[in-house]
Short mmCIF file of C-alpha atoms in Angstrom, two decimals:
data_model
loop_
_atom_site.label_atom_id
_atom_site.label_comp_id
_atom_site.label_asym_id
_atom_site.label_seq_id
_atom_site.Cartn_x
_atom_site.Cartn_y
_atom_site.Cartn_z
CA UNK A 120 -0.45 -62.27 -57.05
CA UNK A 121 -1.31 -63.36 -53.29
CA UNK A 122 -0.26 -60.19 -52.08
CA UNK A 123 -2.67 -58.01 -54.03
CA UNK A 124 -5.21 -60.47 -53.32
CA UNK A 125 -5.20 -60.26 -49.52
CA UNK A 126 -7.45 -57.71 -47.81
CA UNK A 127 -5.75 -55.94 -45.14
CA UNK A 128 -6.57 -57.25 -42.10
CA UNK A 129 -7.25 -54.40 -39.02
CA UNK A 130 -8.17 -55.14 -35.79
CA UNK A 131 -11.47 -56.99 -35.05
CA UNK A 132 -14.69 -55.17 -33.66
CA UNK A 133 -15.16 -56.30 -30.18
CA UNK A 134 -19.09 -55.58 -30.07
CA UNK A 135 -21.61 -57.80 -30.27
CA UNK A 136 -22.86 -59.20 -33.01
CA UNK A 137 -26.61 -58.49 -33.90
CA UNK A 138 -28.40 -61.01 -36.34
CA UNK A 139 -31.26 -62.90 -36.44
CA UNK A 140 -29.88 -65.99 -37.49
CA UNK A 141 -27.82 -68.25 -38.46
CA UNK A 142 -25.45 -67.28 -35.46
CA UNK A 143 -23.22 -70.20 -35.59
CA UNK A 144 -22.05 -69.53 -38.76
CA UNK A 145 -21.44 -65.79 -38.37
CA UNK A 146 -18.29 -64.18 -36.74
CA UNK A 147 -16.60 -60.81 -37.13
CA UNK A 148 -14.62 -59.70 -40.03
CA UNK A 149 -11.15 -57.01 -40.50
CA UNK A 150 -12.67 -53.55 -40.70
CA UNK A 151 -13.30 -52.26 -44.10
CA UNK A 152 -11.03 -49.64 -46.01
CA UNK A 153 -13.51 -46.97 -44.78
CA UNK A 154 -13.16 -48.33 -40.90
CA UNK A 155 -16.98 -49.79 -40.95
CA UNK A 156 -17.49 -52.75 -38.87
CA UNK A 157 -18.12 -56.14 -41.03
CA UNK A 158 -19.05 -59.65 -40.39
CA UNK A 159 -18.07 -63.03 -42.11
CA UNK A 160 -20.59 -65.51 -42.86
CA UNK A 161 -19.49 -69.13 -44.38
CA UNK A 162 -21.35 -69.76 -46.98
CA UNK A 163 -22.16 -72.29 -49.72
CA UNK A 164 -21.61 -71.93 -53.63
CA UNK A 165 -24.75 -70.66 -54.25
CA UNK A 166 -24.78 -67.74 -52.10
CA UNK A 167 -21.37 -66.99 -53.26
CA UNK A 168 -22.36 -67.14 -56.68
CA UNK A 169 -24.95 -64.47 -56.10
CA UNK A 170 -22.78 -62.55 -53.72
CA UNK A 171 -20.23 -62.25 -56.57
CA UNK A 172 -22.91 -61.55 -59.53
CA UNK A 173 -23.40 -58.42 -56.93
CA UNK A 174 -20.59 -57.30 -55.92
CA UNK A 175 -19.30 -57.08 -59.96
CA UNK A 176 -22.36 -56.07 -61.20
CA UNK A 177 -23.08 -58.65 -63.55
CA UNK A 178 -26.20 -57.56 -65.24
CA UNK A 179 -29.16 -55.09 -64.46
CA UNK A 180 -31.09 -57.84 -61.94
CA UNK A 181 -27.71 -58.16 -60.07
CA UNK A 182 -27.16 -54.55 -59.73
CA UNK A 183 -30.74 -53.92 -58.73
CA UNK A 184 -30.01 -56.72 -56.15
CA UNK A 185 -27.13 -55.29 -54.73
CA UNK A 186 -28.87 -52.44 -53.67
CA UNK A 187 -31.04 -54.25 -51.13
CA UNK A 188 -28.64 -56.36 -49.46
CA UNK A 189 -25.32 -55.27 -46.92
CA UNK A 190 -21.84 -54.45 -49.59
CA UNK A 191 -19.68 -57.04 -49.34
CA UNK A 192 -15.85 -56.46 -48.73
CA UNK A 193 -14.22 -59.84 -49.68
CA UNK A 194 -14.24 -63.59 -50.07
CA UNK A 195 -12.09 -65.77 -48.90
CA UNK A 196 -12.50 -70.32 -50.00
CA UNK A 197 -11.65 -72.67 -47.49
CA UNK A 198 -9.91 -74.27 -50.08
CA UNK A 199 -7.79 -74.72 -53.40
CA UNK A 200 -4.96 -72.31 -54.39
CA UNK A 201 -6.44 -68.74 -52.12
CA UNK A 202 -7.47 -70.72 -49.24
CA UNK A 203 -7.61 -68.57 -45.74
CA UNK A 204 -7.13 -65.36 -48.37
CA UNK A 205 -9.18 -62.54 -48.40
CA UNK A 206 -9.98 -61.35 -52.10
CA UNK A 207 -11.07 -57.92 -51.47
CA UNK A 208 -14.04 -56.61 -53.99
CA UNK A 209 -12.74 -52.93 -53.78
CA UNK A 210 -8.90 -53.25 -55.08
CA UNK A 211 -9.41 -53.73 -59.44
CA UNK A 212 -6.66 -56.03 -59.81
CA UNK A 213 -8.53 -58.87 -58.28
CA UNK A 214 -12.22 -58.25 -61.02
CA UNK A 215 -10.15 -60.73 -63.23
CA UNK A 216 -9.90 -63.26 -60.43
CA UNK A 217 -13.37 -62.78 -59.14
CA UNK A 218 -15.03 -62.64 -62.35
CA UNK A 219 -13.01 -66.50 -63.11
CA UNK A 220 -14.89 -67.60 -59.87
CA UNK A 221 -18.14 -66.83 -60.55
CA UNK A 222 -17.63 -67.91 -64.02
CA UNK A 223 -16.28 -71.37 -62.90
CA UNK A 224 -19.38 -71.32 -59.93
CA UNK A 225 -21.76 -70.33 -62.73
CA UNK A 226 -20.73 -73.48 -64.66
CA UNK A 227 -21.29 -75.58 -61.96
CA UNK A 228 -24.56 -74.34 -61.14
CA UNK A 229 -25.15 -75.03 -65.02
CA UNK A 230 -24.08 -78.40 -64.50
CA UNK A 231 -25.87 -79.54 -61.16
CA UNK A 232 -28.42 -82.16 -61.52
CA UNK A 233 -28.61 -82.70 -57.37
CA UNK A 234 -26.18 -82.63 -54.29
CA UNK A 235 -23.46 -80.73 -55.27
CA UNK A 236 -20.22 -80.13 -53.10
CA UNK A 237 -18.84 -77.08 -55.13
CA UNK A 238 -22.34 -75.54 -54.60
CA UNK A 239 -23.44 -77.05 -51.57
CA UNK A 240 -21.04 -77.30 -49.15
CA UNK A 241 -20.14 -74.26 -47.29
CA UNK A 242 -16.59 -73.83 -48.76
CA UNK A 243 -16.17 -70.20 -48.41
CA UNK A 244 -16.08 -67.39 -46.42
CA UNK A 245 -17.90 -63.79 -47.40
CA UNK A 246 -16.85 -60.53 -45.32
CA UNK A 247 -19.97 -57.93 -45.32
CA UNK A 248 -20.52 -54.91 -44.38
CA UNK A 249 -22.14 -55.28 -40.68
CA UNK A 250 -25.74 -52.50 -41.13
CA UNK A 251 -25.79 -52.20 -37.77
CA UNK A 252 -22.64 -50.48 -36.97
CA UNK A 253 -23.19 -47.65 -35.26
CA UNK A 254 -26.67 -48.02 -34.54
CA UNK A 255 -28.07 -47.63 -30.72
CA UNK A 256 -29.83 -50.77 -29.54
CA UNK A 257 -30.65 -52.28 -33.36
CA UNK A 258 -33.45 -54.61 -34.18
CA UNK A 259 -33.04 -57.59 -36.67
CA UNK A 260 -35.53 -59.87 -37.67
CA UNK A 261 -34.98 -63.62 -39.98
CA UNK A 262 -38.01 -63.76 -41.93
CA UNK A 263 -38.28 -66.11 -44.89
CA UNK A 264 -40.86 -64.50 -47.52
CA UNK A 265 -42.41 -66.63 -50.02
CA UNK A 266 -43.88 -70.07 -50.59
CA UNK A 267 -41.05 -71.79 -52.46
CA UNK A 268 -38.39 -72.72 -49.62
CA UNK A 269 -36.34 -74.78 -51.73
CA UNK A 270 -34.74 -75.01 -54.65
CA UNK A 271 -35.20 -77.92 -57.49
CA UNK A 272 -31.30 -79.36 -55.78
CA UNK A 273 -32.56 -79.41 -52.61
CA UNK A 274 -32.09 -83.00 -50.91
CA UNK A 275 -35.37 -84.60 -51.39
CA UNK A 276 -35.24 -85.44 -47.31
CA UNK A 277 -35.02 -81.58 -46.74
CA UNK A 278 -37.74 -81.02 -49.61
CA UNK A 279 -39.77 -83.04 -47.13
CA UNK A 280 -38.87 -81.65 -43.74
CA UNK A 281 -40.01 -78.44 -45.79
CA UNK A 282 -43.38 -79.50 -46.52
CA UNK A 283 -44.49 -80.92 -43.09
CA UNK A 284 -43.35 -76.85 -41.97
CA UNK A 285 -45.61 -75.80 -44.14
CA UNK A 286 -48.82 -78.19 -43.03
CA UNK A 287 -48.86 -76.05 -39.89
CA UNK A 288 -46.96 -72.67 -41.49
CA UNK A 289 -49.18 -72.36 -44.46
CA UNK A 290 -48.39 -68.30 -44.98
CA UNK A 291 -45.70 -67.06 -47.08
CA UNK A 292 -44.06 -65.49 -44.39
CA UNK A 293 -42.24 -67.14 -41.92
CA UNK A 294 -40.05 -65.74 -38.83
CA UNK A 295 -36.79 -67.57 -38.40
CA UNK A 296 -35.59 -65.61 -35.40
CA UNK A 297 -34.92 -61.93 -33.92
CA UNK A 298 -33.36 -60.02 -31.28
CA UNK A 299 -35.97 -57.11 -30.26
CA UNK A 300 -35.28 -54.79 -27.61
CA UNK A 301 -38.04 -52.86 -25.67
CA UNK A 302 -38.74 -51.07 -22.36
CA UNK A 303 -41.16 -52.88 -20.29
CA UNK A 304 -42.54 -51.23 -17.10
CA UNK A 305 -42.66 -52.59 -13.89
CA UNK A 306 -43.82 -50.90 -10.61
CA UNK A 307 -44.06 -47.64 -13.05
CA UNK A 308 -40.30 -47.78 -13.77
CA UNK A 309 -39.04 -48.56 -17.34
CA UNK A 310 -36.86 -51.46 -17.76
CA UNK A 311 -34.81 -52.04 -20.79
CA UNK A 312 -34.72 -55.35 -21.83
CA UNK A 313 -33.53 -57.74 -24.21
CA UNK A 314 -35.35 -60.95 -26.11
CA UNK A 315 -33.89 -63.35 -28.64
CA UNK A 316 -36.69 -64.94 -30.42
CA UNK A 317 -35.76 -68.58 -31.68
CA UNK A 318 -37.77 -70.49 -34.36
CA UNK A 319 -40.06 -71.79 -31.33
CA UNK A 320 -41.47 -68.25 -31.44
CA UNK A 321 -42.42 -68.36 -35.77
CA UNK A 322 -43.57 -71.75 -34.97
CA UNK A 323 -46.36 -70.27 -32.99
CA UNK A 324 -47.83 -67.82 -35.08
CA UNK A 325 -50.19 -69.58 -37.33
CA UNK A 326 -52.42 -67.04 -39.02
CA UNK A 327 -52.17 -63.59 -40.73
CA UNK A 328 -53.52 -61.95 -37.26
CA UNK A 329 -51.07 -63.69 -35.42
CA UNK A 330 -47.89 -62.64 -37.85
CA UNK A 331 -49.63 -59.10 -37.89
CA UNK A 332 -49.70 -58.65 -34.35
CA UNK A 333 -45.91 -60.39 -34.43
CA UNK A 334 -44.68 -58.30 -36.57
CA UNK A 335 -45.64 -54.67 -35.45
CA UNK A 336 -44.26 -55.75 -32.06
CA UNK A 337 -40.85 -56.18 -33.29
CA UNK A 338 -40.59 -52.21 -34.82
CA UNK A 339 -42.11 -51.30 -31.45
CA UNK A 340 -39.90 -50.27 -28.58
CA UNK A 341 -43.04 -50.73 -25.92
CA UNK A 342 -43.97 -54.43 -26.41
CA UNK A 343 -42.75 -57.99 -26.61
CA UNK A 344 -42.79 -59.96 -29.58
CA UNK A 345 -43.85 -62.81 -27.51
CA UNK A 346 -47.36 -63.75 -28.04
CA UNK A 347 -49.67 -63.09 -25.09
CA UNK A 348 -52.79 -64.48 -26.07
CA UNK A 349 -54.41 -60.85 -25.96
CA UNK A 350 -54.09 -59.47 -29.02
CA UNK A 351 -53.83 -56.29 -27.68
CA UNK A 352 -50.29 -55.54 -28.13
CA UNK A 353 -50.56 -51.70 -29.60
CA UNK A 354 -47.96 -49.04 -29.79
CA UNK A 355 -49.27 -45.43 -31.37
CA UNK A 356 -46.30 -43.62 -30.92
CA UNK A 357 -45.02 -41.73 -34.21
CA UNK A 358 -41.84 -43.35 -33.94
CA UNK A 359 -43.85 -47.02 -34.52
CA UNK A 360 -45.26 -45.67 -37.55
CA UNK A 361 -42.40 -43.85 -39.16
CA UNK A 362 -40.37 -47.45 -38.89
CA UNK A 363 -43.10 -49.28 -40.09
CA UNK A 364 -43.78 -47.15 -43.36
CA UNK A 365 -40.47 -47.01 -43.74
CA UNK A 366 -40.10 -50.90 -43.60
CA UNK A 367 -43.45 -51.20 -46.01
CA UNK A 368 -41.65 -49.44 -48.67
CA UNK A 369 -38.87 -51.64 -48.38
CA UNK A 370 -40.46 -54.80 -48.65
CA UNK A 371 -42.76 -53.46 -51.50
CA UNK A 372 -39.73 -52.44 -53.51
CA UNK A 373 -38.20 -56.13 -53.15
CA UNK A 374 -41.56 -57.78 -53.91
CA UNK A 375 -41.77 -55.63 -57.34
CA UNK A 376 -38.45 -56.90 -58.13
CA UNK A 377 -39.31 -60.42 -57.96
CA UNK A 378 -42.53 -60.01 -59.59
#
């Protein structure tokens, strides 16, 4: 049974890792079957729950869901009888297994009134497939959409830390972090260069002008994200405006689905 459980484990990827956020907790995963680069994330019950309702195609929502966010290529718990295994999603013998998890993490989700360490503790590991492979200098962006930040089991201290944020962050968008690359020019030579954008950066942009201006920075390849205090930030270039629409349509497909 532990045999055809394990996902066969290739050599890592060696490049660089490109997220937005939650860096500490992300690392690099065994290629997939099909040789495409994949990271691991730890992760709590919660996420795992939906990652599984996914990955097996639970219902309609879940299959709709799956189609917006990275394939994921196993799961492996930190604990209990599989610890340090990798449960691969692909091979059919283990849908029995996986289906008894999220059952038993659907139950406990049923059952939590609260702080709950099955759900709440990041127990497990998740292998995805990394977006970015193969991509020439890619973009990512953490940005939290919504007003809602918590949900009804969140700690009441973090409930709290949550609603100061939002006395100065009022918007229902709010930028966690990014890694933007641009050229900037200096003595009429282009310089390629590199910026990580922390949480200091979302906590300065306090109005829609401010995210606007933000925002269409980060699918440009001619500007910082960093505000300036001009506002004048502008890139025209076709390429700008092809990722932008393309972006739009994105984001106005995942809105419809939650509304």
């Amino acid at each position: 049974m532990m045999a055809a459980c394990e996902l066969e484990y290739q050599a890592t990827q060696n490049g660089p890792i490109v997220v937005g956020g939650h860096k500490n907790v992300i690392g690099r995963g065994p290629k997939a079957s099909n040789g495409s680069a994949t990271i691991t994330k730890k992760s709590t019950g919660w996420e795992v729950l939906m990652y599984l309702g996914m990955s097996l195609r639970i219902d309609e929502a879940m299959c709709a869901m799956a189609a917006m966010a990275p394939s994921v290529v196993a799961f492996s718990p930190f604990e209990g009888e599989h610890s340090g295994v990798w449960i691969s999603v692909e091979r059919k013998e283990n849908r029995p297994l996986l289906e008894a998890i999220y059952n038993e993490l659907r139950k406990a989700s049923a059952q939590t009134h609260g702080y709950n360490k099955v759900m709440d503790a990041a127990r497990w590991n998740v292998c995805l497939i990394d977006v970015t492979d193969g991509m020439c200098r890619p973009c990512v962006a953490d940005v939290k959409v919504g007003y809602v930040r918590h949900s009804p089991h969140t700690p009441l201290e973090k409930v709290e830390r949550i609603n100061k944020k939002r006395l100065v962050q009022p918007l229902a968008l709010r930028l966690c972090g990014a890694l933007h690359q641009f050229y900037r020019t200096i003595s009429n030579t282009q310089h390629f260069e590199n910026e990580m954008c922390e949480k200091d950066v979302g906590y300065l942009l306090h109005t829609e002008e401010d995210y606007r201006d933000c925002l269409r920075a980060f699918f440009s390849s001619r500007v910082s994200m960093r505000p300036d205090g001009t506002g004048m930030r502008r890139d025209d270039s076709e390429v700008f405006f092809a990722r932008l629409k393309a972006c739009c349509g994105q984001i106005e497909e995942l809105l419809l689905f939650f509304t």
